[in-house]
Amino acid sequence: MYEDGSEFSLELFLPTDAETAAVKEWMETAAIPYIEDRVLEEGIFEEGALFLLGGRGLEETLDAIEKRLAVYIAE
């Protein structure tokens, strides 16, 4: 608890061995390497943070990311 009485909590869920293996397999079969795009990453991080902090539902977050990236790609 902080001095002002507010609290912060974070729940972490570790992937299972099967989930980890699936991601590794997916990464190993990727045909195109990832090319860093800060605008794209920031859009996803900013919108995703609202979901992670409980301020928005999953579908609403995915819609916001899709709209934001569509505008970026259209530019």
Coordinates of C-alpha atoms in Angstrom, one line a residue:
M1 CA 0.0 0.0 0.0
Y2 CA 1.3 3.4 -0.9
E3 CA 1.4 6.4 1.5
D4 CA -1.7 7.9 -0.1
G5 CA -3.7 4.7 0.6
S6 CA -3.8 3.5 -3.0
E7 CA -2.9 -0.1 -3.9
F8 CA -1.5 -1.8 -6.9
S9 CA -1.6 -5.4 -7.8
L10 CA -0.6 -7.5 -10.8
E11 CA -1.5 -11.1 -11.5
L12 CA 1.0 -13.0 -13.6
F13 CA 0.1 -16.2 -15.5
L14 CA 3.0 -18.2 -16.8
P15 CA 2.5 -20.2 -20.0
T16 CA 2.3 -24.0 -19.8
D17 CA 5.0 -26.1 -21.3
A18 CA 2.6 -26.8 -24.2
E19 CA 1.9 -23.1 -24.8
T20 CA 5.7 -22.3 -24.7
A21 CA 6.4 -25.1 -27.2
A22 CA 3.6 -23.9 -29.5
V23 CA 5.0 -20.4 -29.6
K24 CA 8.6 -21.7 -30.2
E25 CA 7.3 -23.8 -33.1
W26 CA 5.4 -20.8 -34.5
M27 CA 8.5 -18.6 -34.3
E28 CA 10.8 -21.2 -35.9
T29 CA 8.4 -21.6 -38.9
A30 CA 8.0 -17.8 -39.5
A31 CA 8.9 -17.0 -43.1
I32 CA 9.3 -13.3 -42.7
P33 CA 11.5 -11.8 -39.9
Y34 CA 10.0 -9.1 -37.7
I35 CA 11.0 -5.6 -38.7
E36 CA 10.8 -3.1 -35.8
D37 CA 8.1 -0.5 -36.2
R38 CA 7.9 1.9 -33.2
V39 CA 4.6 3.5 -34.2
L40 CA 2.9 0.1 -34.5
E41 CA 4.4 -1.2 -31.2
E42 CA 3.4 2.0 -29.3
G43 CA -0.1 1.7 -30.6
I44 CA -0.4 -1.9 -29.4
F45 CA 1.3 -1.1 -26.0
E46 CA -0.9 1.9 -25.3
E47 CA -4.2 0.2 -26.2
G48 CA -3.1 -3.0 -24.5
A49 CA -2.3 -1.2 -21.3
L50 CA -5.9 -0.1 -20.9
F51 CA -7.0 -3.8 -21.1
L52 CA -4.3 -4.9 -18.7
L53 CA -5.2 -2.3 -16.2
G54 CA -8.9 -3.3 -16.4
G55 CA -10.1 -0.1 -18.1
R56 CA -11.4 -1.9 -21.2
G57 CA -12.6 -5.4 -22.3
L58 CA -10.7 -7.6 -24.7
E59 CA -12.9 -7.1 -27.8
E60 CA -13.0 -3.4 -27.2
T61 CA -9.2 -3.3 -27.0
L62 CA -8.8 -5.4 -30.1
D63 CA -11.1 -3.1 -32.0
A64 CA -9.2 0.0 -30.8
I65 CA -5.9 -1.6 -31.9
E66 CA -7.4 -2.5 -35.3
K67 CA -8.7 1.0 -35.9
R68 CA -5.5 2.7 -34.7
L69 CA -3.3 0.5 -37.0
A70 CA -5.7 1.0 -39.9
V71 CA -5.2 4.7 -39.7
Y72 CA -1.4 4.3 -39.4
I73 CA -1.2 2.0 -42.4
A74 CA -3.5 4.3 -44.5
E75 CA -1.1 7.2 -43.9

